[in-house]
Amino acid sequence: MSRKQNTAQEEQGTIDLTPMLDVVFIMLIFFIVTATFIKEPGEEVVKPEATTAELKAASILVAINENDEIWIAKEEVDDRMVKVTLERLYAENPKGWLVIQPDKKASIEKVALIADAARKIGIEKVSVATEKS
């Protein structure tokens, strides 16, 4: 066999993976763009119990610990900065839910402060997290 015929046979036996890689990268970009990322509050709380508790998906989580400290996106947030922080997170995901996770010992005033700030910036889906009893 001549060298030219040997090279032609090798070219016929190879598979071009470039189109498959293009499809994989396009799918990866699609899933990254359409994914909803949840911002964890950064504080563990002991939730109050309720008999009507339901499981709902959330994209913005706000925790209130037993010392009435507000935690959003793993940072403690001052009462005056709650609205600004929620506006930023809501701008990132305007279709998202807000879930307030108060500790059993947290005051209702903090829950009302967060819910009021959420309503002022246009978040209509606001829930309070509880444990099912």
JSON list of C-alpha atoms in Angstrom, two decimals:
[
{"chain": "A", "resi": 1, "resn": "MET", "atom": "CA", "xyz": [0.00, 0.00, 0.00]},
{"chain": "A", "resi": 2, "resn": "SER", "atom": "CA", "xyz": [1.21, 3.43, -0.77]},
{"chain": "A", "resi": 3, "resn": "ARG", "atom": "CA", "xyz": [1.45, 6.15, 1.84]},
{"chain": "A", "resi": 4, "resn": "LYS", "atom": "CA", "xyz": [-1.37, 8.13, 0.20]},
{"chain": "A", "resi": 5, "resn": "GLN", "atom": "CA", "xyz": [-3.86, 5.24, 0.41]},
{"chain": "A", "resi": 6, "resn": "ASN", "atom": "CA", "xyz": [-2.94, 4.58, 4.08]},
{"chain": "A", "resi": 7, "resn": "THR", "atom": "CA", "xyz": [-3.69, 8.22, 5.06]},
{"chain": "A", "resi": 8, "resn": "ALA", "atom": "CA", "xyz": [-7.03, 8.16, 3.22]},
{"chain": "A", "resi": 9, "resn": "GLN", "atom": "CA", "xyz": [-8.10, 5.03, 5.10]},
{"chain": "A", "resi": 10, "resn": "GLU", "atom": "CA", "xyz": [-7.18, 6.62, 8.47]},
{"chain": "A", "resi": 11, "resn": "GLU", "atom": "CA", "xyz": [-9.24, 9.72, 7.69]},
{"chain": "A", "resi": 12, "resn": "GLN", "atom": "CA", "xyz": [-12.29, 7.62, 6.87]},
{"chain": "A", "resi": 13, "resn": "GLY", "atom": "CA", "xyz": [-12.11, 5.83, 10.24]},
{"chain": "A", "resi": 14, "resn": "THR", "atom": "CA", "xyz": [-12.06, 8.94, 12.45]},
{"chain": "A", "resi": 15, "resn": "ILE", "atom": "CA", "xyz": [-15.11, 10.56, 14.03]},
{"chain": "A", "resi": 16, "resn": "ASP", "atom": "CA", "xyz": [-15.32, 14.32, 14.31]},
{"chain": "A", "resi": 17, "resn": "LEU", "atom": "CA", "xyz": [-16.54, 15.19, 17.84]},
{"chain": "A", "resi": 18, "resn": "THR", "atom": "CA", "xyz": [-16.72, 18.95, 17.29]},
{"chain": "A", "resi": 19, "resn": "PRO", "atom": "CA", "xyz": [-20.49, 19.09, 16.61]},
{"chain": "A", "resi": 20, "resn": "MET", "atom": "CA", "xyz": [-21.20, 17.00, 19.71]},
{"chain": "A", "resi": 21, "resn": "LEU", "atom": "CA", "xyz": [-19.08, 19.31, 21.87]},
{"chain": "A", "resi": 22, "resn": "ASP", "atom": "CA", "xyz": [-20.91, 22.31, 20.44]},
{"chain": "A", "resi": 23, "resn": "VAL", "atom": "CA", "xyz": [-24.24, 20.79, 21.46]},
{"chain": "A", "resi": 24, "resn": "VAL", "atom": "CA", "xyz": [-22.96, 19.98, 24.97]},
{"chain": "A", "resi": 25, "resn": "PHE", "atom": "CA", "xyz": [-21.71, 23.54, 25.49]},
{"chain": "A", "resi": 26, "resn": "ILE", "atom": "CA", "xyz": [-24.98, 25.02, 24.22]},
{"chain": "A", "resi": 27, "resn": "MET", "atom": "CA", "xyz": [-26.95, 22.81, 26.63]},
{"chain": "A", "resi": 28, "resn": "LEU", "atom": "CA", "xyz": [-24.65, 23.80, 29.50]},
{"chain": "A", "resi": 29, "resn": "ILE", "atom": "CA", "xyz": [-25.11, 27.50, 28.75]},
{"chain": "A", "resi": 30, "resn": "PHE", "atom": "CA", "xyz": [-28.89, 27.00, 28.55]},
{"chain": "A", "resi": 31, "resn": "PHE", "atom": "CA", "xyz": [-29.06, 25.32, 31.97]},
{"chain": "A", "resi": 32, "resn": "ILE", "atom": "CA", "xyz": [-26.84, 27.93, 33.60]},
{"chain": "A", "resi": 33, "resn": "VAL", "atom": "CA", "xyz": [-28.90, 30.80, 32.21]},
{"chain": "A", "resi": 34, "resn": "THR", "atom": "CA", "xyz": [-32.26, 29.29, 33.18]},
{"chain": "A", "resi": 35, "resn": "ALA", "atom": "CA", "xyz": [-31.24, 28.03, 36.62]},
{"chain": "A", "resi": 36, "resn": "THR", "atom": "CA", "xyz": [-32.64, 29.65, 39.75]},
{"chain": "A", "resi": 37, "resn": "PHE", "atom": "CA", "xyz": [-30.07, 30.17, 42.44]},
{"chain": "A", "resi": 38, "resn": "ILE", "atom": "CA", "xyz": [-31.16, 30.25, 46.08]},
{"chain": "A", "resi": 39, "resn": "LYS", "atom": "CA", "xyz": [-29.40, 32.65, 48.39]},
{"chain": "A", "resi": 40, "resn": "GLU", "atom": "CA", "xyz": [-29.09, 30.97, 51.76]},
{"chain": "A", "resi": 41, "resn": "PRO", "atom": "CA", "xyz": [-29.60, 33.25, 54.77]},
{"chain": "A", "resi": 42, "resn": "GLY", "atom": "CA", "xyz": [-26.46, 32.04, 56.58]},
{"chain": "A", "resi": 43, "resn": "GLU", "atom": "CA", "xyz": [-28.04, 31.54, 60.00]},
{"chain": "A", "resi": 44, "resn": "GLU", "atom": "CA", "xyz": [-29.64, 28.38, 61.40]},
{"chain": "A", "resi": 45, "resn": "VAL", "atom": "CA", "xyz": [-32.92, 29.00, 63.19]},
{"chain": "A", "resi": 46, "resn": "VAL", "atom": "CA", "xyz": [-35.38, 26.84, 65.13]},
{"chain": "A", "resi": 47, "resn": "LYS", "atom": "CA", "xyz": [-38.64, 27.39, 63.26]},
{"chain": "A", "resi": 48, "resn": "PRO", "atom": "CA", "xyz": [-41.98, 27.54, 65.04]},
{"chain": "A", "resi": 49, "resn": "GLU", "atom": "CA", "xyz": [-44.39, 24.67, 64.44]},
{"chain": "A", "resi": 50, "resn": "ALA", "atom": "CA", "xyz": [-47.61, 24.89, 62.46]},
{"chain": "A", "resi": 51, "resn": "THR", "atom": "CA", "xyz": [-50.15, 22.27, 61.44]},
{"chain": "A", "resi": 52, "resn": "THR", "atom": "CA", "xyz": [-50.74, 23.83, 58.01]},
{"chain": "A", "resi": 53, "resn": "ALA", "atom": "CA", "xyz": [-47.08, 23.99, 56.93]},
{"chain": "A", "resi": 54, "resn": "GLU", "atom": "CA", "xyz": [-46.46, 23.40, 53.21]},
{"chain": "A", "resi": 55, "resn": "LEU", "atom": "CA", "xyz": [-43.28, 22.88, 51.24]},
{"chain": "A", "resi": 56, "resn": "LYS", "atom": "CA", "xyz": [-42.66, 25.73, 48.76]},
{"chain": "A", "resi": 57, "resn": "ALA", "atom": "CA", "xyz": [-39.70, 26.67, 46.61]},
{"chain": "A", "resi": 58, "resn": "ALA", "atom": "CA", "xyz": [-38.00, 29.95, 47.42]},
{"chain": "A", "resi": 59, "resn": "SER", "atom": "CA", "xyz": [-35.31, 32.03, 45.82]},
{"chain": "A", "resi": 60, "resn": "ILE", "atom": "CA", "xyz": [-34.80, 34.61, 48.58]},
{"chain": "A", "resi": 61, "resn": "LEU", "atom": "CA", "xyz": [-34.40, 33.37, 52.13]},
{"chain": "A", "resi": 62, "resn": "VAL", "atom": "CA", "xyz": [-34.29, 35.69, 55.13]},
{"chain": "A", "resi": 63, "resn": "ALA", "atom": "CA", "xyz": [-33.50, 34.35, 58.60]},
{"chain": "A", "resi": 64, "resn": "ILE", "atom": "CA", "xyz": [-34.21, 36.00, 61.95]},
{"chain": "A", "resi": 65, "resn": "ASN", "atom": "CA", "xyz": [-32.31, 34.41, 64.82]},
{"chain": "A", "resi": 66, "resn": "GLU", "atom": "CA", "xyz": [-33.23, 34.33, 68.50]},
{"chain": "A", "resi": 67, "resn": "ASN", "atom": "CA", "xyz": [-31.40, 37.65, 69.08]},
{"chain": "A", "resi": 68, "resn": "ASP", "atom": "CA", "xyz": [-33.57, 39.38, 66.42]},
{"chain": "A", "resi": 69, "resn": "GLU", "atom": "CA", "xyz": [-30.62, 39.64, 64.01]},
{"chain": "A", "resi": 70, "resn": "ILE", "atom": "CA", "xyz": [-31.60, 39.56, 60.33]},
{"chain": "A", "resi": 71, "resn": "TRP", "atom": "CA", "xyz": [-29.50, 37.39, 58.01]},
{"chain": "A", "resi": 72, "resn": "ILE", "atom": "CA", "xyz": [-29.71, 37.56, 54.22]},
{"chain": "A", "resi": 73, "resn": "ALA", "atom": "CA", "xyz": [-27.28, 35.86, 51.81]},
{"chain": "A", "resi": 74, "resn": "LYS", "atom": "CA", "xyz": [-24.97, 34.75, 54.65]},
{"chain": "A", "resi": 75, "resn": "GLU", "atom": "CA", "xyz": [-24.57, 38.28, 55.98]},
{"chain": "A", "resi": 76, "resn": "GLU", "atom": "CA", "xyz": [-26.08, 40.02, 58.96]},
{"chain": "A", "resi": 77, "resn": "VAL", "atom": "CA", "xyz": [-28.19, 42.93, 57.71]},
{"chain": "A", "resi": 78, "resn": "ASP", "atom": "CA", "xyz": [-29.11, 46.05, 59.67]},
{"chain": "A", "resi": 79, "resn": "ASP", "atom": "CA", "xyz": [-32.82, 46.93, 59.86]},
{"chain": "A", "resi": 80, "resn": "ARG", "atom": "CA", "xyz": [-32.25, 50.01, 57.68]},
{"chain": "A", "resi": 81, "resn": "MET", "atom": "CA", "xyz": [-30.57, 47.95, 54.93]},
{"chain": "A", "resi": 82, "resn": "VAL", "atom": "CA", "xyz": [-33.23, 45.22, 54.63]},
{"chain": "A", "resi": 83, "resn": "LYS", "atom": "CA", "xyz": [-35.14, 46.95, 51.83]},
{"chain": "A", "resi": 84, "resn": "VAL", "atom": "CA", "xyz": [-31.99, 47.72, 49.81]},
{"chain": "A", "resi": 85, "resn": "THR", "atom": "CA", "xyz": [-30.71, 44.15, 50.16]},
{"chain": "A", "resi": 86, "resn": "LEU", "atom": "CA", "xyz": [-34.06, 42.67, 49.16]},
{"chain": "A", "resi": 87, "resn": "GLU", "atom": "CA", "xyz": [-34.24, 45.02, 46.14]},
{"chain": "A", "resi": 88, "resn": "ARG", "atom": "CA", "xyz": [-30.85, 43.75, 44.95]},
{"chain": "A", "resi": 89, "resn": "LEU", "atom": "CA", "xyz": [-31.80, 40.08, 45.33]},
{"chain": "A", "resi": 90, "resn": "TYR", "atom": "CA", "xyz": [-35.22, 40.62, 43.77]},
{"chain": "A", "resi": 91, "resn": "ALA", "atom": "CA", "xyz": [-33.61, 42.35, 40.76]},
{"chain": "A", "resi": 92, "resn": "GLU", "atom": "CA", "xyz": [-31.51, 39.22, 40.22]},
{"chain": "A", "resi": 93, "resn": "ASN", "atom": "CA", "xyz": [-34.62, 37.00, 40.25]},
{"chain": "A", "resi": 94, "resn": "PRO", "atom": "CA", "xyz": [-37.88, 38.97, 39.78]},
{"chain": "A", "resi": 95, "resn": "LYS", "atom": "CA", "xyz": [-40.03, 35.82, 39.67]},
{"chain": "A", "resi": 96, "resn": "GLY", "atom": "CA", "xyz": [-38.73, 34.57, 43.00]},
{"chain": "A", "resi": 97, "resn": "TRP", "atom": "CA", "xyz": [-40.43, 33.95, 46.31]},
{"chain": "A", "resi": 98, "resn": "LEU", "atom": "CA", "xyz": [-39.40, 35.45, 49.61]},
{"chain": "A", "resi": 99, "resn": "VAL", "atom": "CA", "xyz": [-39.40, 33.12, 52.59]},
{"chain": "A", "resi": 100, "resn": "ILE", "atom": "CA", "xyz": [-38.87, 34.51, 56.08]},
{"chain": "A", "resi": 101, "resn": "GLN", "atom": "CA", "xyz": [-37.38, 31.97, 58.49]},
{"chain": "A", "resi": 102, "resn": "PRO", "atom": "CA", "xyz": [-37.90, 33.31, 62.02]},
{"chain": "A", "resi": 103, "resn": "ASP", "atom": "CA", "xyz": [-36.58, 31.58, 65.12]},
{"chain": "A", "resi": 104, "resn": "LYS", "atom": "CA", "xyz": [-39.16, 30.57, 67.73]},
{"chain": "A", "resi": 105, "resn": "LYS", "atom": "CA", "xyz": [-37.87, 33.36, 69.97]},
{"chain": "A", "resi": 106, "resn": "ALA", "atom": "CA", "xyz": [-37.71, 36.05, 67.26]},
{"chain": "A", "resi": 107, "resn": "SER", "atom": "CA", "xyz": [-40.03, 39.03, 67.62]},
{"chain": "A", "resi": 108, "resn": "ILE", "atom": "CA", "xyz": [-42.98, 39.52, 65.29]},
{"chain": "A", "resi": 109, "resn": "GLU", "atom": "CA", "xyz": [-41.81, 43.10, 64.67]},
{"chain": "A", "resi": 110, "resn": "LYS", "atom": "CA", "xyz": [-38.82, 41.82, 62.67]},
{"chain": "A", "resi": 111, "resn": "VAL", "atom": "CA", "xyz": [-41.06, 39.57, 60.57]},
{"chain": "A", "resi": 112, "resn": "ALA", "atom": "CA", "xyz": [-43.37, 42.52, 59.90]},
{"chain": "A", "resi": 113, "resn": "LEU", "atom": "CA", "xyz": [-40.39, 44.74, 59.00]},
{"chain": "A", "resi": 114, "resn": "ILE", "atom": "CA", "xyz": [-39.18, 42.27, 56.37]},
{"chain": "A", "resi": 115, "resn": "ALA", "atom": "CA", "xyz": [-42.66, 41.59, 54.97]},
{"chain": "A", "resi": 116, "resn": "ASP", "atom": "CA", "xyz": [-43.38, 45.32, 54.74]},
{"chain": "A", "resi": 117, "resn": "ALA", "atom": "CA", "xyz": [-40.08, 45.99, 52.94]},
{"chain": "A", "resi": 118, "resn": "ALA", "atom": "CA", "xyz": [-40.83, 43.15, 50.51]},
{"chain": "A", "resi": 119, "resn": "ARG", "atom": "CA", "xyz": [-44.28, 44.50, 49.70]},
{"chain": "A", "resi": 120, "resn": "LYS", "atom": "CA", "xyz": [-42.91, 48.00, 49.11]},
{"chain": "A", "resi": 121, "resn": "ILE", "atom": "CA", "xyz": [-40.48, 46.77, 46.44]},
{"chain": "A", "resi": 122, "resn": "GLY", "atom": "CA", "xyz": [-43.11, 44.61, 44.73]},
{"chain": "A", "resi": 123, "resn": "ILE", "atom": "CA", "xyz": [-42.48, 41.10, 46.06]},
{"chain": "A", "resi": 124, "resn": "GLU", "atom": "CA", "xyz": [-45.96, 39.62, 46.23]},
{"chain": "A", "resi": 125, "resn": "LYS", "atom": "CA", "xyz": [-45.07, 36.06, 47.18]},
{"chain": "A", "resi": 126, "resn": "VAL", "atom": "CA", "xyz": [-44.02, 36.23, 50.83]},
{"chain": "A", "resi": 127, "resn": "SER", "atom": "CA", "xyz": [-44.14, 33.24, 53.17]},
{"chain": "A", "resi": 128, "resn": "VAL", "atom": "CA", "xyz": [-43.10, 32.50, 56.74]},
{"chain": "A", "resi": 129, "resn": "ALA", "atom": "CA", "xyz": [-41.28, 29.18, 57.22]},
{"chain": "A", "resi": 130, "resn": "THR", "atom": "CA", "xyz": [-42.47, 26.84, 59.95]},
{"chain": "A", "resi": 131, "resn": "GLU", "atom": "CA", "xyz": [-41.97, 23.21, 60.96]},
{"chain": "A", "resi": 132, "resn": "LYS", "atom": "CA", "xyz": [-44.86, 20.84, 60.34]},
{"chain": "A", "resi": 133, "resn": "SER", "atom": "CA", "xyz": [-46.16, 19.53, 63.65]}
]
